[in-house]
Amino acid sequence: MAQSTSWDAHPEPLAVDSAPLPEYGSGSLADLLPTLAAGMSVPGTTATITELTPADRNCVFLIDGLGWEQLRAHPDEAPFLTSLLGSSRGGTGRPLTTGYPATTATSLASVGTGLPPGAHGLPGYTVRNPATGELMNQLRWQPWTSPSAWQPYPTVFQLAHAAGVHAAQVSSPTFQNTPLTKVALSGGTFHGRLTGEDRMDLAAEQLAAGDRSLVYTYYAELDGAGHRFGVASDAWRGQLMSVDRLVQRLAEQLPPRSALYVTADHGMIDVPFDEDHRIDFDADWELRAGVALLGGEGRARHVYAVPGAAADVVTCWREVLGEQFWVASRDEAIAAGWFGPHIDERVYDRLGDVVAAARDDVLIVASEREPKESAMVGNHGSMTPAEQLIPLLEVRS
Ligand SMILES: [Zn+2]
């Protein structure tokens, strides 16, 4: 390999272990619910976010797409959330990391199971199903496969419910019977409410419904505005203003002995629309060579090689992508701990032979096989602070 110089077309590839790892086991999204449940003495749970003080009634409000950096950049649109920044991580003013990849299906499973992606087994937006050899979309659960075989662990809600804690999820009715809800958020009772205001009011009611309670609520639309129009677009900022008011509405209704935690599943980064920033897999014969299936998403790819080609695909992707992506073989990504401290056997073959995580504001789009995703302004998935860091804001009654 030639030495990296300023005039090289393809500079020296990034070392796999130079990627900033999620703080699995001490400050990642998967650590949140076990910490809260342990504070309510739920058997089988451990408090790993040591800065948090236990409460009898715990509510988690997950705002899809609200990264720590984006929140900090928009204090005028989010006065209430901004006033809570000093409360992060129990007053230490620090964010959590969401886990890899920084994507909704993976993160919701991490939240609900309290496990890193390598254990719960939803390690991407799309991953290969080893039983069929087909790509499976983890968010839409297509094509369908048995949810309980795919993710066999109990959720923290189920553990809490079994221990006599009042457990409830308050979200859009759309999500009530989805397989993702089943594998990530089962346990206690699901309450579907269409408007954010109704969800806040009901979450407060559910929190008061037990001496000990664990309530989850969710807001989706900020992420959608970011994907379509970009972070800091008028639509995105309008959504941030709305959700800021919702958090305040819930905070003002907290019953006694409660803690409200506001967090997110990932942040977001805008990617310019030009060939330097959007590398088109469908138009790039070098990237396609030896590849059977392209999984994941633009900033967090799982690449499945044709038999025998894995090593060549790693080499080629490294050369083509240079310093723009961290490119790891499956075993390198596992050894580096990208998906957590260990990988369950059933999860191993769901990971790409090559795993590519964006470092710069770049994407590997696929204009033909993923026309919709390839047209998104805001994106997420990788390990950069803009995507990986998420707030953990606290309000106590
Ligand atoms: Zn998203």
Short mmCIF file of C-alpha atoms and ligand atoms in Angstrom, two decimals:
data_model
loop_
_atom_site.label_atom_id
_atom_site.label_comp_id
_atom_site.label_asym_id
_atom_site.label_seq_id
_atom_site.Cartn_x
_atom_site.Cartn_y
_atom_site.Cartn_z
CA MET A 1 0.00 0.00 0.00
CA ALA A 2 1.40 3.42 -0.98
CA GLN A 3 2.05 5.93 1.73
CA SER A 4 -0.67 8.49 2.19
CA THR A 5 0.17 11.80 0.60
CA SER A 6 -1.89 14.85 -0.14
CA TRP A 7 -2.01 14.06 -3.88
CA ASP A 8 -3.11 10.43 -3.49
CA ALA A 9 -6.50 9.75 -5.03
CA HIS A 10 -7.12 7.10 -2.38
CA PRO A 11 -5.45 7.93 0.93
CA GLU A 12 -4.50 5.30 3.49
CA PRO A 13 -7.62 3.46 4.76
CA LEU A 14 -8.85 4.26 8.24
CA ALA A 15 -7.86 1.86 10.99
CA VAL A 16 -10.90 -0.11 12.18
CA ASP A 17 -10.11 0.64 15.81
CA SER A 18 -10.01 4.40 15.20
CA ALA A 19 -13.83 4.52 15.10
CA PRO A 20 -15.28 6.11 18.27
CA LEU A 21 -17.03 3.17 19.93
CA PRO A 22 -20.44 3.38 21.62
CA GLU A 23 -20.18 3.25 25.42
CA TYR A 24 -21.73 -0.20 25.76
CA GLY A 25 -22.15 -1.20 29.38
CA SER A 26 -21.79 2.23 30.94
CA GLY A 27 -23.38 4.96 28.86
CA SER A 28 -25.26 3.54 25.87
CA LEU A 29 -28.96 3.55 25.12
CA ALA A 30 -29.15 -0.16 26.00
CA ASP A 31 -28.05 0.70 29.54
CA LEU A 32 -31.00 2.99 30.26
CA LEU A 33 -33.95 0.71 30.99
CA PRO A 34 -31.94 -1.86 32.99
CA THR A 35 -30.62 1.02 35.12
CA LEU A 36 -34.15 2.34 35.77
CA ALA A 37 -35.52 -1.16 36.43
CA ALA A 38 -32.68 -1.99 38.80
CA GLY A 39 -33.59 1.19 40.68
CA MET A 40 -37.05 -0.37 41.17
CA SER A 41 -35.48 -3.66 42.33
CA VAL A 42 -36.52 -5.65 39.23
CA PRO A 43 -34.70 -9.02 39.29
CA GLY A 44 -32.37 -9.68 36.36
CA THR A 45 -31.49 -6.00 35.82
CA THR A 46 -28.34 -4.06 36.70
CA ALA A 47 -27.76 -0.33 37.00
CA THR A 48 -24.88 0.47 34.66
CA ILE A 49 -25.45 4.23 34.21
CA THR A 50 -24.14 5.02 37.65
CA GLU A 51 -24.93 8.76 37.59
CA LEU A 52 -28.71 8.18 37.75
CA THR A 53 -30.58 8.29 41.06
CA PRO A 54 -33.32 5.63 41.35
CA ALA A 55 -36.98 6.67 41.22
CA ASP A 56 -40.17 4.69 41.89
CA ARG A 57 -41.88 5.91 38.74
CA ASN A 58 -39.86 6.14 35.54
CA CYS A 59 -40.90 7.51 32.18
CA VAL A 60 -38.74 7.36 29.06
CA PHE A 61 -39.70 9.74 26.24
CA LEU A 62 -37.86 8.74 23.08
CA ILE A 63 -37.74 11.43 20.38
CA ASP A 64 -36.81 9.85 17.07
CA GLY A 65 -33.78 11.56 15.50
CA LEU A 66 -33.00 14.10 18.24
CA GLY A 67 -29.20 14.03 18.44
CA TRP A 68 -27.30 15.71 21.25
CA GLU A 69 -25.41 17.96 18.83
CA GLN A 70 -28.54 19.02 16.94
CA LEU A 71 -30.32 19.86 20.19
CA ARG A 72 -27.39 21.92 21.42
CA ALA A 73 -27.29 23.81 18.12
CA HIS A 74 -30.95 24.89 18.42
CA PRO A 75 -31.60 26.41 21.85
CA ASP A 76 -34.14 28.93 20.50
CA GLU A 77 -36.42 26.22 19.12
CA ALA A 78 -36.09 24.05 22.23
CA PRO A 79 -36.07 26.31 25.29
CA PHE A 80 -37.45 23.68 27.65
CA LEU A 81 -35.15 20.86 26.52
CA THR A 82 -32.21 23.26 26.57
CA SER A 83 -33.02 24.17 30.17
CA LEU A 84 -32.56 20.46 30.98
CA LEU A 85 -29.11 20.09 29.43
CA GLY A 86 -27.43 20.48 32.81
CA SER A 87 -29.53 17.54 34.03
CA SER A 88 -28.02 15.09 31.51
CA ARG A 89 -26.70 11.81 32.91
CA GLY A 90 -27.94 12.74 36.36
CA GLY A 91 -26.47 16.24 36.39
CA THR A 92 -23.16 15.56 34.71
CA GLY A 93 -24.28 17.26 31.49
CA ARG A 94 -23.15 14.40 29.27
CA PRO A 95 -24.89 12.56 26.43
CA LEU A 96 -25.42 8.84 25.93
CA THR A 97 -24.25 6.94 22.86
CA THR A 98 -26.90 5.12 20.89
CA GLY A 99 -24.99 2.03 19.68
CA TYR A 100 -24.01 0.84 16.22
CA PRO A 101 -25.60 1.24 13.79
CA ALA A 102 -27.36 4.47 14.82
CA THR A 103 -30.69 3.52 13.32
CA THR A 104 -34.23 3.26 14.65
CA ALA A 105 -34.88 -0.49 14.52
CA THR A 106 -31.55 -1.25 16.15
CA SER A 107 -31.93 1.44 18.80
CA LEU A 108 -35.53 0.59 19.73
CA ALA A 109 -34.45 -3.01 20.26
CA SER A 110 -31.53 -1.80 22.38
CA VAL A 111 -33.86 0.37 24.48
CA GLY A 112 -36.45 -2.30 25.08
CA THR A 113 -34.24 -5.33 25.60
CA GLY A 114 -31.46 -3.48 27.41
CA LEU A 115 -29.01 -5.37 25.21
CA PRO A 116 -26.48 -4.24 22.60
CA PRO A 117 -27.17 -5.04 18.93
CA GLY A 118 -24.82 -8.04 18.89
CA ALA A 119 -27.10 -9.74 21.41
CA HIS A 120 -30.62 -8.62 20.48
CA GLY A 121 -29.88 -9.30 16.84
CA LEU A 122 -31.35 -6.32 15.00
CA PRO A 123 -27.98 -5.02 13.83
CA GLY A 124 -29.08 -2.81 10.94
CA TYR A 125 -31.81 -1.17 8.88
CA THR A 126 -31.65 -4.15 6.54
CA VAL A 127 -29.65 -7.31 7.24
CA ARG A 128 -29.39 -10.72 5.62
CA ASN A 129 -31.62 -13.41 7.05
CA PRO A 130 -29.25 -16.41 7.15
CA ALA A 131 -32.19 -18.84 6.88
CA THR A 132 -33.42 -17.47 3.56
CA GLY A 133 -30.40 -15.60 2.20
CA GLU A 134 -32.64 -12.59 1.59
CA LEU A 135 -32.34 -9.08 2.95
CA MET A 136 -34.79 -8.33 5.73
CA ASN A 137 -35.94 -4.82 6.60
CA GLN A 138 -35.87 -4.62 10.41
CA LEU A 139 -38.06 -1.53 10.63
CA ARG A 140 -40.92 -2.80 8.43
CA TRP A 141 -40.20 -6.47 9.20
CA GLN A 142 -40.25 -7.45 5.52
CA PRO A 143 -40.18 -10.20 4.53
CA TRP A 144 -41.85 -11.51 7.67
CA THR A 145 -40.02 -13.94 9.90
CA SER A 146 -40.89 -15.24 13.35
CA PRO A 147 -40.28 -12.33 15.77
CA SER A 148 -39.63 -14.52 18.81
CA ALA A 149 -37.04 -16.60 16.96
CA TRP A 150 -35.34 -13.48 15.63
CA GLN A 151 -35.16 -11.76 19.06
CA PRO A 152 -35.69 -14.32 21.84
CA TYR A 153 -34.78 -12.23 24.90
CA PRO A 154 -37.40 -10.81 27.26
CA THR A 155 -37.76 -7.04 27.21
CA VAL A 156 -37.11 -4.96 30.32
CA PHE A 157 -40.83 -4.14 30.30
CA GLN A 158 -41.59 -7.87 30.60
CA LEU A 159 -39.12 -8.27 33.45
CA ALA A 160 -40.59 -5.23 35.20
CA HIS A 161 -44.17 -6.40 34.67
CA ALA A 162 -43.30 -9.84 36.09
CA ALA A 163 -41.85 -8.11 39.15
CA GLY A 164 -45.09 -6.22 39.81
CA VAL A 165 -44.05 -2.91 38.24
CA HIS A 166 -46.76 -1.16 36.22
CA ALA A 167 -45.37 -1.23 32.67
CA ALA A 168 -46.89 0.65 29.72
CA GLN A 169 -46.05 1.98 26.27
CA VAL A 170 -47.84 5.04 24.90
CA SER A 171 -47.28 5.55 21.19
CA SER A 172 -49.03 5.89 17.85
CA PRO A 173 -51.73 3.23 17.26
CA THR A 174 -49.84 2.42 14.02
CA PHE A 175 -47.15 0.66 16.01
CA GLN A 176 -49.40 -1.39 18.29
CA ASN A 177 -49.18 -4.73 16.53
CA THR A 178 -45.95 -4.47 14.59
CA PRO A 179 -43.29 -7.18 14.96
CA LEU A 180 -40.74 -4.50 15.93
CA THR A 181 -42.97 -3.42 18.82
CA LYS A 182 -43.38 -7.06 19.77
CA VAL A 183 -39.65 -7.83 19.93
CA ALA A 184 -38.55 -4.49 21.39
CA LEU A 185 -41.36 -3.09 23.52
CA SER A 186 -43.59 -5.95 24.74
CA GLY A 187 -44.52 -6.14 28.40
CA GLY A 188 -47.40 -4.51 30.26
CA THR A 189 -49.93 -2.66 28.12
CA PHE A 190 -49.64 -0.76 24.84
CA HIS A 191 -51.79 2.37 24.53
CA GLY A 192 -52.23 3.86 21.06
CA ARG A 193 -52.93 7.61 20.86
CA LEU A 194 -52.77 9.66 17.68
CA THR A 195 -51.68 13.06 18.94
CA GLY A 196 -48.59 13.96 20.89
CA GLU A 197 -50.66 15.84 23.46
CA ASP A 198 -52.84 12.79 24.14
CA ARG A 199 -49.72 10.66 24.49
CA MET A 200 -48.18 13.01 27.04
CA ASP A 201 -51.37 13.15 29.11
CA LEU A 202 -51.78 9.39 29.04
CA ALA A 203 -48.12 8.77 29.84
CA ALA A 204 -48.52 10.89 32.99
CA GLU A 205 -51.67 8.92 33.89
CA GLN A 206 -49.92 5.59 33.36
CA LEU A 207 -46.98 6.73 35.46
CA ALA A 208 -49.37 7.43 38.33
CA ALA A 209 -51.13 4.06 37.89
CA GLY A 210 -48.58 2.10 39.94
CA ASP A 211 -46.51 2.62 43.06
CA ARG A 212 -43.67 1.56 40.84
CA SER A 213 -44.05 2.20 37.13
CA LEU A 214 -42.09 2.06 33.88
CA VAL A 215 -43.65 4.00 31.02
CA TYR A 216 -42.32 4.53 27.50
CA THR A 217 -43.56 7.10 25.03
CA TYR A 218 -42.40 8.06 21.56
CA TYR A 219 -42.43 10.84 18.96
CA ALA A 220 -41.58 10.05 15.31
CA GLU A 221 -42.02 13.19 13.25
CA LEU A 222 -38.75 15.04 13.92
CA ASP A 223 -36.83 12.24 12.21
CA GLY A 224 -39.16 12.32 9.20
CA ALA A 225 -38.69 16.07 8.74
CA GLY A 226 -34.90 15.64 8.98
CA HIS A 227 -34.84 12.90 6.35
CA ARG A 228 -36.98 14.88 3.92
CA PHE A 229 -35.80 18.43 4.42
CA GLY A 230 -32.63 18.25 6.49
CA VAL A 231 -31.54 19.20 9.97
CA ALA A 232 -32.16 22.91 10.57
CA SER A 233 -34.76 23.10 7.77
CA ASP A 234 -37.92 25.05 8.63
CA ALA A 235 -39.86 21.79 8.87
CA TRP A 236 -37.27 20.23 11.21
CA ARG A 237 -37.12 23.31 13.43
CA GLY A 238 -40.92 23.43 13.58
CA GLN A 239 -40.95 19.82 14.73
CA LEU A 240 -38.34 20.58 17.37
CA MET A 241 -40.52 23.43 18.68
CA SER A 242 -43.54 21.10 18.85
CA VAL A 243 -41.73 18.34 20.65
CA ASP A 244 -40.18 20.81 23.10
CA ARG A 245 -43.71 21.85 24.11
CA LEU A 246 -44.73 18.20 24.46
CA VAL A 247 -41.87 17.45 26.84
CA GLN A 248 -42.83 20.45 28.96
CA ARG A 249 -46.47 19.32 28.96
CA LEU A 250 -45.47 15.91 30.29
CA ALA A 251 -42.94 17.33 32.76
CA GLU A 252 -45.63 19.54 34.29
CA GLN A 253 -47.92 16.56 34.90
CA LEU A 254 -45.45 14.19 36.56
CA PRO A 255 -46.96 12.46 39.58
CA PRO A 256 -44.94 12.37 42.83
CA ARG A 257 -41.76 10.24 43.07
CA SER A 258 -41.27 10.32 39.28
CA ALA A 259 -38.35 10.71 36.95
CA LEU A 260 -38.82 11.61 33.28
CA TYR A 261 -35.95 10.80 30.92
CA VAL A 262 -35.90 12.37 27.47
CA THR A 263 -33.69 10.56 25.02
CA ALA A 264 -33.45 9.57 21.34
CA ASP A 265 -32.54 6.70 19.06
CA HIS A 266 -29.88 8.53 17.01
CA GLY A 267 -28.87 11.96 15.71
CA MET A 268 -28.67 13.04 12.09
CA ILE A 269 -26.35 14.53 9.49
CA ASP A 270 -27.18 16.29 6.21
CA VAL A 271 -25.37 14.99 3.15
CA PRO A 272 -24.86 17.24 0.07
CA PHE A 273 -26.33 16.12 -3.25
CA ASP A 274 -23.25 15.60 -5.40
CA GLU A 275 -21.10 12.70 -6.56
CA ASP A 276 -18.35 13.42 -4.05
CA HIS A 277 -20.72 12.95 -1.12
CA ARG A 278 -23.11 10.36 -2.56
CA ILE A 279 -21.26 7.36 -3.94
CA ASP A 280 -23.70 5.34 -6.03
CA PHE A 281 -23.23 1.60 -5.49
CA ASP A 282 -25.46 0.84 -8.46
CA ALA A 283 -23.17 2.84 -10.75
CA ASP A 284 -19.82 1.78 -9.28
CA TRP A 285 -18.45 -1.47 -10.71
CA GLU A 286 -15.54 -1.50 -8.23
CA LEU A 287 -17.82 -1.49 -5.20
CA ARG A 288 -20.17 -4.04 -6.79
CA ALA A 289 -17.47 -6.58 -7.63
CA GLY A 290 -17.98 -9.79 -5.65
CA VAL A 291 -21.00 -8.42 -3.78
CA ALA A 292 -24.12 -10.60 -3.55
CA LEU A 293 -26.26 -8.32 -1.37
CA LEU A 294 -26.03 -4.73 -0.16
CA GLY A 295 -27.61 -4.23 3.27
CA GLY A 296 -27.77 -1.58 5.96
CA GLU A 297 -28.16 2.02 4.87
CA GLY A 298 -26.07 4.78 3.31
CA ARG A 299 -23.91 5.52 6.33
CA ALA A 300 -23.80 2.01 7.80
CA ARG A 301 -23.49 -0.73 5.22
CA HIS A 302 -23.58 -4.49 5.60
CA VAL A 303 -22.00 -5.95 2.49
CA TYR A 304 -22.60 -9.65 1.79
CA ALA A 305 -20.02 -11.14 -0.55
CA VAL A 306 -20.45 -14.00 -3.00
CA PRO A 307 -18.81 -17.17 -1.60
CA GLY A 308 -15.04 -16.84 -1.49
CA ALA A 309 -14.95 -13.11 -2.31
CA ALA A 310 -15.14 -11.58 1.20
CA ALA A 311 -11.44 -10.74 1.53
CA ASP A 312 -11.30 -9.16 -1.93
CA VAL A 313 -14.40 -7.07 -1.23
CA VAL A 314 -12.84 -5.74 2.01
CA THR A 315 -9.67 -4.76 0.13
CA CYS A 316 -11.56 -3.14 -2.70
CA TRP A 317 -13.97 -1.18 -0.46
CA ARG A 318 -11.00 0.08 1.57
CA GLU A 319 -9.23 1.29 -1.53
CA VAL A 320 -12.26 2.95 -3.05
CA LEU A 321 -13.49 4.61 0.14
CA GLY A 322 -10.14 5.63 1.62
CA GLU A 323 -10.60 7.87 4.64
CA GLN A 324 -14.31 8.48 4.08
CA PHE A 325 -15.47 5.24 5.71
CA TRP A 326 -14.26 2.86 8.37
CA VAL A 327 -14.26 -0.46 6.49
CA ALA A 328 -14.03 -3.65 8.55
CA SER A 329 -14.37 -7.33 7.84
CA ARG A 330 -17.12 -8.95 9.91
CA ASP A 331 -14.59 -10.39 12.34
CA GLU A 332 -12.72 -7.08 12.64
CA ALA A 333 -15.95 -5.21 13.41
CA ILE A 334 -16.86 -7.83 16.03
CA ALA A 335 -13.39 -7.78 17.59
CA ALA A 336 -13.44 -3.98 17.71
CA GLY A 337 -16.75 -4.16 19.59
CA TRP A 338 -18.83 -2.16 17.12
CA PHE A 339 -21.97 -4.20 17.88
CA GLY A 340 -21.29 -4.68 21.58
CA PRO A 341 -18.97 -6.77 23.73
CA HIS A 342 -20.12 -10.08 22.23
CA ILE A 343 -22.10 -11.45 19.31
CA ASP A 344 -24.72 -14.12 19.78
CA GLU A 345 -24.19 -17.08 17.49
CA ARG A 346 -27.57 -16.60 15.79
CA VAL A 347 -26.61 -12.99 15.00
CA TYR A 348 -23.17 -13.67 13.47
CA ASP A 349 -24.35 -14.38 9.92
CA ARG A 350 -26.74 -11.44 9.93
CA LEU A 351 -23.71 -9.12 9.89
CA GLY A 352 -22.10 -8.22 6.57
CA ASP A 353 -18.89 -9.89 5.42
CA VAL A 354 -17.84 -6.26 5.16
CA VAL A 355 -19.12 -3.55 7.47
CA ALA A 356 -18.66 0.04 6.31
CA ALA A 357 -19.35 3.03 8.59
CA ALA A 358 -19.20 6.61 7.28
CA ARG A 359 -16.74 9.01 8.87
CA ASP A 360 -17.34 12.08 6.69
CA ASP A 361 -20.62 13.60 5.44
CA VAL A 362 -20.87 10.92 2.77
CA LEU A 363 -23.25 8.13 1.77
CA ILE A 364 -23.13 4.96 -0.23
CA VAL A 365 -26.47 5.27 -1.96
CA ALA A 366 -28.02 2.73 -4.30
CA SER A 367 -30.02 4.74 -6.81
CA GLU A 368 -31.69 1.71 -8.39
CA ARG A 369 -32.32 -0.67 -5.49
CA GLU A 370 -33.03 2.06 -2.90
CA PRO A 371 -34.47 5.05 -4.78
CA LYS A 372 -36.37 6.47 -1.79
CA GLU A 373 -33.58 6.16 0.76
CA SER A 374 -31.07 7.52 -1.75
CA ALA A 375 -33.06 10.76 -2.03
CA MET A 376 -32.99 11.62 1.69
CA VAL A 377 -31.35 14.88 2.80
CA GLY A 378 -30.76 13.96 6.47
CA ASN A 379 -29.15 10.58 7.21
CA HIS A 380 -27.83 8.57 10.13
CA GLY A 381 -26.32 5.21 10.96
CA SER A 382 -22.65 5.63 11.71
CA MET A 383 -20.41 6.39 14.69
CA THR A 384 -19.79 10.11 14.26
CA PRO A 385 -20.82 12.30 17.21
CA ALA A 386 -23.62 13.92 15.15
CA GLU A 387 -25.33 10.53 14.82
CA GLN A 388 -24.09 8.63 17.82
CA LEU A 389 -24.58 11.10 20.69
CA ILE A 390 -28.09 11.36 22.10
CA PRO A 391 -29.42 13.34 25.03
CA LEU A 392 -30.39 11.86 28.34
CA LEU A 393 -32.26 14.69 30.02
CA GLU A 394 -33.89 14.31 33.41
CA VAL A 395 -36.92 15.91 35.05
CA ARG A 396 -37.90 14.87 38.59
CA SER A 397 -41.10 15.60 40.42
ZN ZN B 1 -34.44 7.99 10.63
#
